[in-house]
CSV table of C-alpha atoms and ligand atoms in Angstrom, one decimal:
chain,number,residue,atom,x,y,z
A,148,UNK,CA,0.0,0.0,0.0
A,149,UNK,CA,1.6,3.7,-0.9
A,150,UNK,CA,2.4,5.6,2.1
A,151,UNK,CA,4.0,8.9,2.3
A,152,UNK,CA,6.5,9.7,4.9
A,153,UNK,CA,6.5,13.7,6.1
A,154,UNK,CA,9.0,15.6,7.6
A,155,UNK,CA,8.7,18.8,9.0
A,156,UNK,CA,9.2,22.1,6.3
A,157,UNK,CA,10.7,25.0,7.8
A,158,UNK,CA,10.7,27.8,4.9
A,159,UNK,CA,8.5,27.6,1.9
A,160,UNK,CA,9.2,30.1,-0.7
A,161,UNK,CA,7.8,28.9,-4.3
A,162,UNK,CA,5.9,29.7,-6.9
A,163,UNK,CA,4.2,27.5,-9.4
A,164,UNK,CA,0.6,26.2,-11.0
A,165,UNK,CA,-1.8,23.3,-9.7
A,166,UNK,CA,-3.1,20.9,-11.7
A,167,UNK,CA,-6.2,21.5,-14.1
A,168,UNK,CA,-10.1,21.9,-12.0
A,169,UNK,CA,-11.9,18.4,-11.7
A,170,UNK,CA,-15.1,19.8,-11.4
A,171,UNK,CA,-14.8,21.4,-14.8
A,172,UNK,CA,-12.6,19.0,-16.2
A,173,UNK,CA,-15.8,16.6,-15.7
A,174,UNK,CA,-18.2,18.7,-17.1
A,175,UNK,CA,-15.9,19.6,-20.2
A,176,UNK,CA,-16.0,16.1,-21.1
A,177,UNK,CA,-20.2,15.3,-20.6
A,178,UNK,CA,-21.2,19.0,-22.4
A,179,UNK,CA,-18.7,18.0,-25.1
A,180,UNK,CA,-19.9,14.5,-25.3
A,181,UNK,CA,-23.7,15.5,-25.8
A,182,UNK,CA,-22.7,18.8,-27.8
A,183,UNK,CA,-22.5,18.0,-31.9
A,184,UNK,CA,-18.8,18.8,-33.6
A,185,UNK,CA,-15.3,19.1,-31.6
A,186,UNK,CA,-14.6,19.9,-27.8
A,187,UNK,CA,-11.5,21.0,-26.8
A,188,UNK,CA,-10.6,21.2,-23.4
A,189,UNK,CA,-6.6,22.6,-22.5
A,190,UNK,CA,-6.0,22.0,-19.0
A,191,UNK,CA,-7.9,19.1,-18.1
A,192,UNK,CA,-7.1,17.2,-14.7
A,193,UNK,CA,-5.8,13.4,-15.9
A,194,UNK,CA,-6.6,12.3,-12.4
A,195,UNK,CA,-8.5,9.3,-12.0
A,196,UNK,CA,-11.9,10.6,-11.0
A,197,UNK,CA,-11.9,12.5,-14.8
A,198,UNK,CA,-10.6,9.6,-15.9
A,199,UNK,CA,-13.4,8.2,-15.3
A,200,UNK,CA,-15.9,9.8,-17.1
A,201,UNK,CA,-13.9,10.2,-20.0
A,202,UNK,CA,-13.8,6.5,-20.4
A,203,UNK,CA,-17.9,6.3,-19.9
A,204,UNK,CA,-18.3,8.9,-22.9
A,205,UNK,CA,-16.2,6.6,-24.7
A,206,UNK,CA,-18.1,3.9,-24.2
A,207,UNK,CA,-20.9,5.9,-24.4
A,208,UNK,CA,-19.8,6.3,-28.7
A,209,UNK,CA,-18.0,9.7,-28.2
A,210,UNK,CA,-14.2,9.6,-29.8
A,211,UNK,CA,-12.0,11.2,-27.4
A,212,UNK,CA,-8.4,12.0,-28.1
A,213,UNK,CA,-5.6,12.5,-25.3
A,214,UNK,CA,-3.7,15.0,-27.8
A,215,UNK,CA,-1.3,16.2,-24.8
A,216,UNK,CA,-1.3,14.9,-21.5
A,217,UNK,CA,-2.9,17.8,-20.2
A,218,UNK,CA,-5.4,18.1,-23.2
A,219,UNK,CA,-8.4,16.6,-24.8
A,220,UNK,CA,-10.4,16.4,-28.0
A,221,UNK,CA,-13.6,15.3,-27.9
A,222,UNK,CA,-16.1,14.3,-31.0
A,223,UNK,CA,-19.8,15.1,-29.1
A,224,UNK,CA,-22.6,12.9,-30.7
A,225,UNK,CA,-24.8,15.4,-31.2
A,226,UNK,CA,-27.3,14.6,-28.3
A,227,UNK,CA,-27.3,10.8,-29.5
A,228,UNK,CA,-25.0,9.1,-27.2
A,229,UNK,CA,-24.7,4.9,-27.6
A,230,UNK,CA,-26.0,2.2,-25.4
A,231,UNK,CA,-22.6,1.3,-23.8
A,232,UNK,CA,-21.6,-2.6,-24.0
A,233,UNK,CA,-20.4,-3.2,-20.6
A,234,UNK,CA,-22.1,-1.3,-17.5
A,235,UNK,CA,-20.0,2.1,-16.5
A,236,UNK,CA,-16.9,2.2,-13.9
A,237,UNK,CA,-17.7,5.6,-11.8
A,238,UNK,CA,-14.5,4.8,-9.7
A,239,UNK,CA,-14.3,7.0,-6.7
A,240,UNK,CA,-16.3,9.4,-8.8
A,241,UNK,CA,-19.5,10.9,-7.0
A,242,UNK,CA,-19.2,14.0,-9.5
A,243,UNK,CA,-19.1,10.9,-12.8
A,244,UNK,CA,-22.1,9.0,-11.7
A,245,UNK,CA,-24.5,11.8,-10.4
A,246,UNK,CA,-24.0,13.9,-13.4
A,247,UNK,CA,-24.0,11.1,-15.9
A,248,UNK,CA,-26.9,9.6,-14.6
A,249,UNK,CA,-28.5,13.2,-16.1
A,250,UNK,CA,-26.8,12.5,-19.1
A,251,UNK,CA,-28.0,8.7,-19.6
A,252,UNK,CA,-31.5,9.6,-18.3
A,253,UNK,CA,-32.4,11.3,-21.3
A,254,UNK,CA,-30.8,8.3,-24.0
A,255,UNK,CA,-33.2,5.2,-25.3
A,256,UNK,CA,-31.1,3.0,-23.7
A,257,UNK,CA,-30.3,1.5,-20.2
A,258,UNK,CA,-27.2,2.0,-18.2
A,259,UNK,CA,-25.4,0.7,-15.5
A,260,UNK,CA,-23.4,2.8,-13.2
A,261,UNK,CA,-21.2,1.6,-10.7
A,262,UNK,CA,-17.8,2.8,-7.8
A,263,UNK,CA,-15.9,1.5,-5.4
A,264,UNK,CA,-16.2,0.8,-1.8
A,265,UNK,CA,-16.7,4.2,-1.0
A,266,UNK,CA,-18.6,5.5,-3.7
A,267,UNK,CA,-21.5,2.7,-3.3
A,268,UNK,CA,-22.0,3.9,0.5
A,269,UNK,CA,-22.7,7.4,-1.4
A,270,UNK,CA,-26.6,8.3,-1.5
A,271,UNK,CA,-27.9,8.6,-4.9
A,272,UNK,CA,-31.9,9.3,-3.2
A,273,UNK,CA,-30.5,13.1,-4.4
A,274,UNK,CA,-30.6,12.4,-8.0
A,275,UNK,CA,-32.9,9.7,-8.4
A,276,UNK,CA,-35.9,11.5,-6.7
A,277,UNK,CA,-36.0,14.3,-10.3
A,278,UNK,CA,-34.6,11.8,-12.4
A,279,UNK,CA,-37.8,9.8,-12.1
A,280,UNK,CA,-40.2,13.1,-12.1
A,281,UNK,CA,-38.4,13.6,-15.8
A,282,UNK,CA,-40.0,10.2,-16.3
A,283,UNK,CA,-36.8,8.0,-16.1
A,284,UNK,CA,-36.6,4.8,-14.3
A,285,UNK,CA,-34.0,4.5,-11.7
A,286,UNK,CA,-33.5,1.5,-9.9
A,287,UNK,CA,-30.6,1.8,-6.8
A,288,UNK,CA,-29.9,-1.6,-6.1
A,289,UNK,CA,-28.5,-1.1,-2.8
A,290,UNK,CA,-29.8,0.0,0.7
A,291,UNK,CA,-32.8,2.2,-1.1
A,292,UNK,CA,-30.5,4.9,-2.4
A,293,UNK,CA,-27.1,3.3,-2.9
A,294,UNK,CA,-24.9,2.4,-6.2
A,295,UNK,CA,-24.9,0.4,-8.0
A,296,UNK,CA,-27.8,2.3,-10.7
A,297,UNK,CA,-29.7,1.0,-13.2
A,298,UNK,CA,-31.2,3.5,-15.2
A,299,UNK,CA,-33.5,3.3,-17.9
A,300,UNK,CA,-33.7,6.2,-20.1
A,301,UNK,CA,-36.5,7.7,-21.8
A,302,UNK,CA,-37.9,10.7,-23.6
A,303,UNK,CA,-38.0,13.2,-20.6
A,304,UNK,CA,-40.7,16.1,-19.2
A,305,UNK,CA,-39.4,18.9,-18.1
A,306,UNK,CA,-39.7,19.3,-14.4
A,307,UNK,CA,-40.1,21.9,-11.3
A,308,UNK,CA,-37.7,20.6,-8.9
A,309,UNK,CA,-36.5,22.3,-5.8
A,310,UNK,CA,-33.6,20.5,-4.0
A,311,UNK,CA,-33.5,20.1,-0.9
A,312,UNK,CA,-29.7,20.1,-0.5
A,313,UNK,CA,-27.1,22.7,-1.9
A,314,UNK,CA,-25.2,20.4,-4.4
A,315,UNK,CA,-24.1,21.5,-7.5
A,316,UNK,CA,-24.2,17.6,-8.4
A,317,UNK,CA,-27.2,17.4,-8.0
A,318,UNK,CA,-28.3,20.9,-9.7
A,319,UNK,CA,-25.9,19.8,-12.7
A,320,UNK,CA,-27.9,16.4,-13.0
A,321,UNK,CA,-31.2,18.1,-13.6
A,322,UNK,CA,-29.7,20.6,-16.0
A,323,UNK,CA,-27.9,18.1,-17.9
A,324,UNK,CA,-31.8,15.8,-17.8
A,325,UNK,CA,-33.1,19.4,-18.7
A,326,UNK,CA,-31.4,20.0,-21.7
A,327,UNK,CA,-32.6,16.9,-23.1
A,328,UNK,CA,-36.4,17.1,-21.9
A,329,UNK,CA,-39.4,18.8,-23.4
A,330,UNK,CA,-40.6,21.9,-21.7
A,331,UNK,CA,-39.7,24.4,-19.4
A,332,UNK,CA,-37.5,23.0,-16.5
A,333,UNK,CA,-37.1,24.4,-12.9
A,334,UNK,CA,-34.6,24.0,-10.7
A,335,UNK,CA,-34.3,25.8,-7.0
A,336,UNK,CA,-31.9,25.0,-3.9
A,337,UNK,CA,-31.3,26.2,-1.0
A,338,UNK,CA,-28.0,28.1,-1.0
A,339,UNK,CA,-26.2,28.6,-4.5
A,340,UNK,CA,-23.8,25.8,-5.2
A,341,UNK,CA,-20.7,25.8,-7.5
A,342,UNK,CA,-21.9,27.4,-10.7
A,343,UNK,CA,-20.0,25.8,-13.0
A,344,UNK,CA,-22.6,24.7,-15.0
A,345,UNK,CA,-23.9,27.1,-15.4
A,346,UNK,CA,-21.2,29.5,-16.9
A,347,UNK,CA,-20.0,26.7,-19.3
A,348,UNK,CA,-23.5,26.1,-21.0
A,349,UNK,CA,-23.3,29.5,-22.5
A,350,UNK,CA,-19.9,28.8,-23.9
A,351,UNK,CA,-21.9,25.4,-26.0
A,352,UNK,CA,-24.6,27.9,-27.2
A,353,UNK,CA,-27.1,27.0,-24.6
A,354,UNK,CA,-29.6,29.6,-22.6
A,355,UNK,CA,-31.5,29.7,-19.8
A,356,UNK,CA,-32.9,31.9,-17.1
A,357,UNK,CA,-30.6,32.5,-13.6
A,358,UNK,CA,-32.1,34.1,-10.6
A,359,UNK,CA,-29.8,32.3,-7.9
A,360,UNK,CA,-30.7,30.0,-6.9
A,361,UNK,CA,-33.5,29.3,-9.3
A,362,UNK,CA,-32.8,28.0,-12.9
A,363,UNK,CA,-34.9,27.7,-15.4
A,364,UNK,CA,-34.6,25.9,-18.6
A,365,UNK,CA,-36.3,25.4,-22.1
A,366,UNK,CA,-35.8,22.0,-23.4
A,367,UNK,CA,-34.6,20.2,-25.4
A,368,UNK,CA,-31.5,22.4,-26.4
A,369,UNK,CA,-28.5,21.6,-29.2
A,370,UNK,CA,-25.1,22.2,-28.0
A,371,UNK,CA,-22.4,22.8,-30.1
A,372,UNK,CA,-18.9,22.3,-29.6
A,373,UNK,CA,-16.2,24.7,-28.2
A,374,UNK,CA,-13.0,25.2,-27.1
A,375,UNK,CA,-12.1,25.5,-23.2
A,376,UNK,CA,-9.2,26.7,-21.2
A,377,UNK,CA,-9.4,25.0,-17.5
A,378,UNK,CA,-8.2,26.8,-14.5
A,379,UNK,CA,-5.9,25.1,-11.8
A,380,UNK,CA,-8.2,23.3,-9.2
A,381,UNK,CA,-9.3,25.6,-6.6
A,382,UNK,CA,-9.4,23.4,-3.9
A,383,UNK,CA,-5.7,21.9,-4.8
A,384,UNK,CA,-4.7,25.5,-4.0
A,385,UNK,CA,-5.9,25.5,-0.9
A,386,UNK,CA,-3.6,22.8,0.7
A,387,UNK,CA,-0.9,25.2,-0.1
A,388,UNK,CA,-2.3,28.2,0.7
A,389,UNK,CA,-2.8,27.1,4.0
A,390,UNK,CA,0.8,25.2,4.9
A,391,UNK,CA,2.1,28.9,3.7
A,392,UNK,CA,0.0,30.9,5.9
A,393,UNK,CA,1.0,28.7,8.8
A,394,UNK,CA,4.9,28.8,8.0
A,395,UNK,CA,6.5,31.7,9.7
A,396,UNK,CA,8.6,33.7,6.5
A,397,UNK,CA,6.9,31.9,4.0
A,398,UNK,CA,6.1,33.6,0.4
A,399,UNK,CA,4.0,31.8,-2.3
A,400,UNK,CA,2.7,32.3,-5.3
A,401,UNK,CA,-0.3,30.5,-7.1
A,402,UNK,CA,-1.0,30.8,-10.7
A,403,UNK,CA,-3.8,29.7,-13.4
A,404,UNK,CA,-6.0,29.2,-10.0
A,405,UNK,CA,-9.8,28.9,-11.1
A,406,UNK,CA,-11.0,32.0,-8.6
A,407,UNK,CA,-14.6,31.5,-9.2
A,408,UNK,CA,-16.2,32.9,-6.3
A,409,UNK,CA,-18.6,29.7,-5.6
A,410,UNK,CA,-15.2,28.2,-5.1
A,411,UNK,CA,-13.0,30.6,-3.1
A,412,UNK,CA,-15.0,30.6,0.6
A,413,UNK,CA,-11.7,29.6,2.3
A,414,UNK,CA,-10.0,32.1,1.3
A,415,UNK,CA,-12.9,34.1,3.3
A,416,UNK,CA,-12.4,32.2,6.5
A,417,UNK,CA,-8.5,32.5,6.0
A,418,UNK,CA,-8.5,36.3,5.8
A,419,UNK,CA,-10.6,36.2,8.9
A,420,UNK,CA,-8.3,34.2,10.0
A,421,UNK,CA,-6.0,36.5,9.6
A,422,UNK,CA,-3.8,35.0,7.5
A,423,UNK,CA,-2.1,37.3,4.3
A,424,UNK,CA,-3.7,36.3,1.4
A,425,UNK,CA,-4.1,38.6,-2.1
A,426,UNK,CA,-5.7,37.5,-4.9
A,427,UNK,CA,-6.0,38.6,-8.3
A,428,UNK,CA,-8.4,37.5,-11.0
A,429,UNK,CA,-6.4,38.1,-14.3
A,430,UNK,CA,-9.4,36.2,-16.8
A,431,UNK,CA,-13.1,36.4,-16.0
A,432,UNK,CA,-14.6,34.0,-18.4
A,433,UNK,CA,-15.8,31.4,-18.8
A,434,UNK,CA,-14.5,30.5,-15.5
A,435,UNK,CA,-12.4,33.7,-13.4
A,436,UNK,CA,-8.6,32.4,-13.1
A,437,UNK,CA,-6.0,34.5,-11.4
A,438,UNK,CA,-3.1,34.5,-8.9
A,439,UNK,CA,-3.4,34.3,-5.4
A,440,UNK,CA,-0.1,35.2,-3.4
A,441,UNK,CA,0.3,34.1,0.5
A,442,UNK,CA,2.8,35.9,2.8
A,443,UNK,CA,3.0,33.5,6.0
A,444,UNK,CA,3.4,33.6,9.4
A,445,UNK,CA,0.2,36.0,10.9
A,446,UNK,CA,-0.5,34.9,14.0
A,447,UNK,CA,-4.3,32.6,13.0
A,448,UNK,CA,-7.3,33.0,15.3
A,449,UNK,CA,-10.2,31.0,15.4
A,450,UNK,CA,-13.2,31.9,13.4
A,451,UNK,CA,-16.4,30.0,12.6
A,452,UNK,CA,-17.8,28.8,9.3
A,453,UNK,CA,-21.4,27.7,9.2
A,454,UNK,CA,-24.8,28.5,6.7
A,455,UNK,CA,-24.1,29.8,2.8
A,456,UNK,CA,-20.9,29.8,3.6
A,457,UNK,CA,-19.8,26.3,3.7
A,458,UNK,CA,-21.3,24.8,0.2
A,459,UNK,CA,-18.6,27.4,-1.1
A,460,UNK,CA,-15.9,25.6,0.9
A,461,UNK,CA,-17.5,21.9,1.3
A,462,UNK,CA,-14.4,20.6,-0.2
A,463,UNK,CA,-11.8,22.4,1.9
A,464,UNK,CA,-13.0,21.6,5.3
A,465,UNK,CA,-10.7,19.2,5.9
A,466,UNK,CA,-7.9,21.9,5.1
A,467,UNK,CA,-9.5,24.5,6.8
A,468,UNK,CA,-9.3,22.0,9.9
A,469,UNK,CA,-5.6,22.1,9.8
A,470,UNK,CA,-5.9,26.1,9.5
A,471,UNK,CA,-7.9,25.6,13.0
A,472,UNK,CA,-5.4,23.4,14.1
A,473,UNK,CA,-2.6,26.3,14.1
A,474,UNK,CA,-5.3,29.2,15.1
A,475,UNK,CA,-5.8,30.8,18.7
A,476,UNK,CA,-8.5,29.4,20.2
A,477,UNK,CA,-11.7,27.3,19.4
A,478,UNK,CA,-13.0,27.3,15.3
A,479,UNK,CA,-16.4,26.2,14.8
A,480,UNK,CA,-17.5,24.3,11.7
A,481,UNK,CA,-21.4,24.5,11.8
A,482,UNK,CA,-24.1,23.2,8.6
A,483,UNK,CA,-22.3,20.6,7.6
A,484,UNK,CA,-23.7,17.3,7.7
A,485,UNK,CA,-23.0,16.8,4.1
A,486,UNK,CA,-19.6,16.5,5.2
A,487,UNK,CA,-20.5,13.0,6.3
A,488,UNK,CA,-21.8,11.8,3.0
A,489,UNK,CA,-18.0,12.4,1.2
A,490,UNK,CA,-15.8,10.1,-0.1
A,491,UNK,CA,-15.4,8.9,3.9
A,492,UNK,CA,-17.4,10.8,7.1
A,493,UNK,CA,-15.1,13.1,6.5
A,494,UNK,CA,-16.2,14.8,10.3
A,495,UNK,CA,-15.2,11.6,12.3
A,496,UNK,CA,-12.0,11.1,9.6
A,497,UNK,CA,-10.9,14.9,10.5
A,498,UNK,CA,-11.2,14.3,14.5
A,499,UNK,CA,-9.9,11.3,14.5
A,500,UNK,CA,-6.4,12.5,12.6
A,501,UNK,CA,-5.9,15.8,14.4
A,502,UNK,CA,-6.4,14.3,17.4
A,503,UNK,CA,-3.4,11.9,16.6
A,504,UNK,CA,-1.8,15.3,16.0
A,505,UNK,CA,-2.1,16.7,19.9
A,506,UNK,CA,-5.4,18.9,18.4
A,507,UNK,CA,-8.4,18.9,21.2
A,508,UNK,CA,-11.3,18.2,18.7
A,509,UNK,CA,-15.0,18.1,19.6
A,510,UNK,CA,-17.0,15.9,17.0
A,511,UNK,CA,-20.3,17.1,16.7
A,512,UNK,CA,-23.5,15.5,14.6
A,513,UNK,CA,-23.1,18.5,12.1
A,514,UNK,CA,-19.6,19.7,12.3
A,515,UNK,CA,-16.5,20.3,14.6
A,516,UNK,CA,-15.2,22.3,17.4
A,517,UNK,CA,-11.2,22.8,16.7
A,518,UNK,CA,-9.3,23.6,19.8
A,519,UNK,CA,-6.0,25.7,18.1
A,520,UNK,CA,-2.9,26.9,18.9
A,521,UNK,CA,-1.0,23.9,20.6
A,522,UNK,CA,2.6,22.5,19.2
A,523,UNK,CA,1.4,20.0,16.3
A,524,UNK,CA,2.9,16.3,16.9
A,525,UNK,CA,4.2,14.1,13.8
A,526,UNK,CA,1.8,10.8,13.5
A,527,UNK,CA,1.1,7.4,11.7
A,528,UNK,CA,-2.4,8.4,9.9
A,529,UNK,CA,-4.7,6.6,7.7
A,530,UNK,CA,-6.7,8.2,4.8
A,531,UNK,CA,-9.6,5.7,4.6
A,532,UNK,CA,-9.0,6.2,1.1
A,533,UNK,CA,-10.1,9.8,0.9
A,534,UNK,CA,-7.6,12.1,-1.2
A,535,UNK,CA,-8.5,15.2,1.1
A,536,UNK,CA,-8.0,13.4,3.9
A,537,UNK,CA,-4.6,12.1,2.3
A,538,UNK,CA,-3.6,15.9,1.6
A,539,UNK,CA,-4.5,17.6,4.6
A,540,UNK,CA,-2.4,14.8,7.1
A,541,UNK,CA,0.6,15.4,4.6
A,542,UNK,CA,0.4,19.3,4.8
A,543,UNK,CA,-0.4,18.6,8.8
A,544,UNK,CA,2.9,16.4,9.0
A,545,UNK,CA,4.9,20.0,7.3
A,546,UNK,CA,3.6,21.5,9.8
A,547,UNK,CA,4.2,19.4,12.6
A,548,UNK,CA,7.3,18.4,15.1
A,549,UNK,CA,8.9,15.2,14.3
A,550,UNK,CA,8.2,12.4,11.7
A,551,UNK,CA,4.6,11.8,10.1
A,552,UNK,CA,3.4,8.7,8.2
A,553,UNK,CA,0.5,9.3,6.1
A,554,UNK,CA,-0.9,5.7,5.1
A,555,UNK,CA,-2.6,4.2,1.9
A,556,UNK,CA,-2.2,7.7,-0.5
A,557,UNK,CA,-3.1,6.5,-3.5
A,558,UNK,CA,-6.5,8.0,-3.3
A,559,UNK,CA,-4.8,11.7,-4.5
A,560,UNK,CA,-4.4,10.4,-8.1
A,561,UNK,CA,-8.1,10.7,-7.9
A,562,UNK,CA,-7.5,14.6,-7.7
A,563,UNK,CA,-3.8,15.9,-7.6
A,564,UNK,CA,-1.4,14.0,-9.4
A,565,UNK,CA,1.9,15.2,-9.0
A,566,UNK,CA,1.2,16.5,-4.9
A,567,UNK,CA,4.0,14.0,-3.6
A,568,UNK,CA,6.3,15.2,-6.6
A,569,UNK,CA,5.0,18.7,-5.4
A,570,UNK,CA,5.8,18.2,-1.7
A,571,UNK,CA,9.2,16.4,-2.8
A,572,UNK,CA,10.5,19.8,-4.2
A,573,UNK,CA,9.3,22.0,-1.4
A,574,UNK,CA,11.2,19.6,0.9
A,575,UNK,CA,14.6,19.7,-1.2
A,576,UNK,CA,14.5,23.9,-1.0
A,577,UNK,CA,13.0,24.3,2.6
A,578,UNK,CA,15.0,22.1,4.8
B,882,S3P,C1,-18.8,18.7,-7.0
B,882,S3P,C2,-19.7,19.2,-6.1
B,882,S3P,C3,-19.5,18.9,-4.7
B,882,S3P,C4,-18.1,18.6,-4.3
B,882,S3P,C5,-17.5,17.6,-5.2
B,882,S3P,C6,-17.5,18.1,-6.7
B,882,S3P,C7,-19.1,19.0,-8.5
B,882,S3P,O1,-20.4,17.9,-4.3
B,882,S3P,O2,-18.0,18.1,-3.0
B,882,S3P,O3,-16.2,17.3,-4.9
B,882,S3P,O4,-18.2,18.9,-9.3
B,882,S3P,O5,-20.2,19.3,-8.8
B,882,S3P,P1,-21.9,18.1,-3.9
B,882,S3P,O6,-22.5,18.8,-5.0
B,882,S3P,O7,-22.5,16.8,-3.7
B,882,S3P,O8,-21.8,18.9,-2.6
């Protein structure tokens, strides 16, 4: 089983790019599958979770060409995907088998979706519940809500949905249903979630009414085929924005970052924080992209994160943890049971490694209570296969005193390929 071993950094003074966003990377790939002519997408993630879903548009008829390893060519069927031979591999993927089961809902054909260990413990109730009001029929075959799917498709009716959780997987199912279904289509949740979808429709010729959060959409709609520049993921930044606010003298610079603002709450909660962070968008569309530069070493103090805020930093609560870990005094993490329904219960994964740190944590039903500003200890910690989780012990065993083993670390080719390289080359200058 991979392992990494982590010893402490003392200086981090760098500058370079993160790998391409995931969640646009995956969305790249479906638009340009459905969308008629060529896609290209520079930029995309080759991690294993957009692995994923490339393979599935392949089998789902689409040609798609790795031209550079950073770069993809797709040929988009026109809205007529093909009923794949073999049932689909989702991996690790929540964001491949929500969003494609929009996709395949609205094909004459059936499909089979399926993940791994953790992603059939993932609740799929979410997507199923408007994917049968569109008039598909979805059959979970596990626990009532769980992977595996079947699905079969159909010729779809538009819908008024309104979900009752702030998921942009979910909102990015019904769109993707939407587009193929006849009719005006609503969608409303609770607290605006990513928005990617959103802004890259437009860029394949579609329309549709915004009035966050409400959508609404006429159906069906033809995409066409574009070309697409993708940001560095956002929430790969973030594991280096905070190891540089926590390093006394530190200076690092960030850039190509996706700095959409449905992304970018952390860097909320680090500023109040009080951690040095400037950042700059340099390219507003599709997607904003820009620089962010950190100047380390303000003192942290505790904050709390709870409401709208925390769909727009759901994936960097585990990092923000390890912000709290180094802050005066007690950070609250409120609203998030969602938190539990990751790629592991990312709440009892959290307490359970900063406690191995020396980090007082309070695990409560919907979130944490963080007690800072004590000397972090190197530990031997387990990811439970969860790439986050993965990242966030390594940049807590940077931070640390003494020796840190993070175990079984495959999981971050699902979303950062190239982090060990990336924490290889900080160690060799910062010693
Ligand atoms: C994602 C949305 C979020 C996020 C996930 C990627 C997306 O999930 O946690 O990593 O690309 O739409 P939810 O929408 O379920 O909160």
């Amino acid at each position: 089983m991979s392992q990494l071993e982590i010893r402490p950094l003392r200086r981090l003074d760098a500058e370079f790019s993160v790998p391409g966003d995931k969640s646009i990377s995956h969305r790249g790939i479906m638009l340009g599958g459905l969308a008629a002519g060529t896609t290209r997408l520079r930029g995309f993630l080759p991690g294993e979770d957009c692995l994923s879903t490339l393979h599935a548009l392949q089998a789902l008829g689409c040609r798609v060409d790795r031209v550079a390893p950073h770069e993809v060519v797709i040929e988009g069927r026109g809205g007529k995907l093909l009923a794949p031979a073999e049932p689909l591999d989702c991996g690790n993927s929540g964001t491949t088998m929500r969003l494609l089961s929009g996709v395949v809902a609205g094909q004459p054909f059936t499909t089979r979706l399926f993940g791994d260990a953790s992603l059939s413990r993932r609740p799929m109730g979410r997507i199923a519940e408007p994917l049968r009001q569109f008039g598909a029929e979805i059959h979970c075959e596990s626990q009532g809500d769980r992977p595996p799917l079947t699905i079969r498709g159909t010729k779809l009716k538009a819908i008024d949905f309104s979900s009752k959780v702030a998921s942009a997987q979910v909102k990015s199912c019904v769109l993707l249903a939407a587009l193929q279904a006849e009719g005006k289509s609503t969608f409303r949740e609770p607290v605006l979630s990513r928005d990617h979808t959103e802004r890259l429709l437009p860029a394949f010729g579609a329309s549709f009414r915004k009035d966050p959060p409400t959508l609404i959409l006429h159906g069906p709609q033809r995409l066409e085929g574009t070309e697409l520049d993708v940001p560095g993921d956002f929430s790969s930044a973030a594991f280096w924005l905070v190891l540089a606010a926590g390093l006394p003298g530190s200076r690092l610079t960030l850039r190509h970052v996706g700095l959409n603002p449905t992304r970018t709450a952390l860097i909320s909660a680090l500023l109040r924080m009080g951690a040095g962070i400037v950042e700059k968008v340099e390219d507003p569309t599709p997607e904003p992209m820009g620089t962010i530069v950190v100047q380390g070493g303000n003192r942290l103090k505790a904050t709390t994160v709870s409401g709208s805020e925390i769909p727009n930093l759901i994936d960097e609560i585990p990092i923000l943890a390890v912000a709290a870990a180094l802050a005066e005094g007690v950070t609250e993490i409120k609203d998030a049971t969602e938190l539990r329904h990751k790629e592991s219960d990312r709440l009892a994964v959290i307490t359970r490694n900063l406690r191995l740190f020396g980090v007082p944590v309070e695990e409560r039903p919907d979130g944490l209570a963080i007690e800072g500003g004590r000397t972090l200890v190197g530990a031997e910690v387990e990811s439970d296969g969860d790439h986050r989780m993965a990242m966030s012990a390594a940049i807590l065993g940077l931070l640390a005193k003494g020796k840190t083993l993070v175990k079984d670390t495959a999981c971050i080719e699902t979303s950062y390929p190239g982090f060990a390289r990336q924490i290889g080359l900080l160690q060799e200058v910062g010693r």
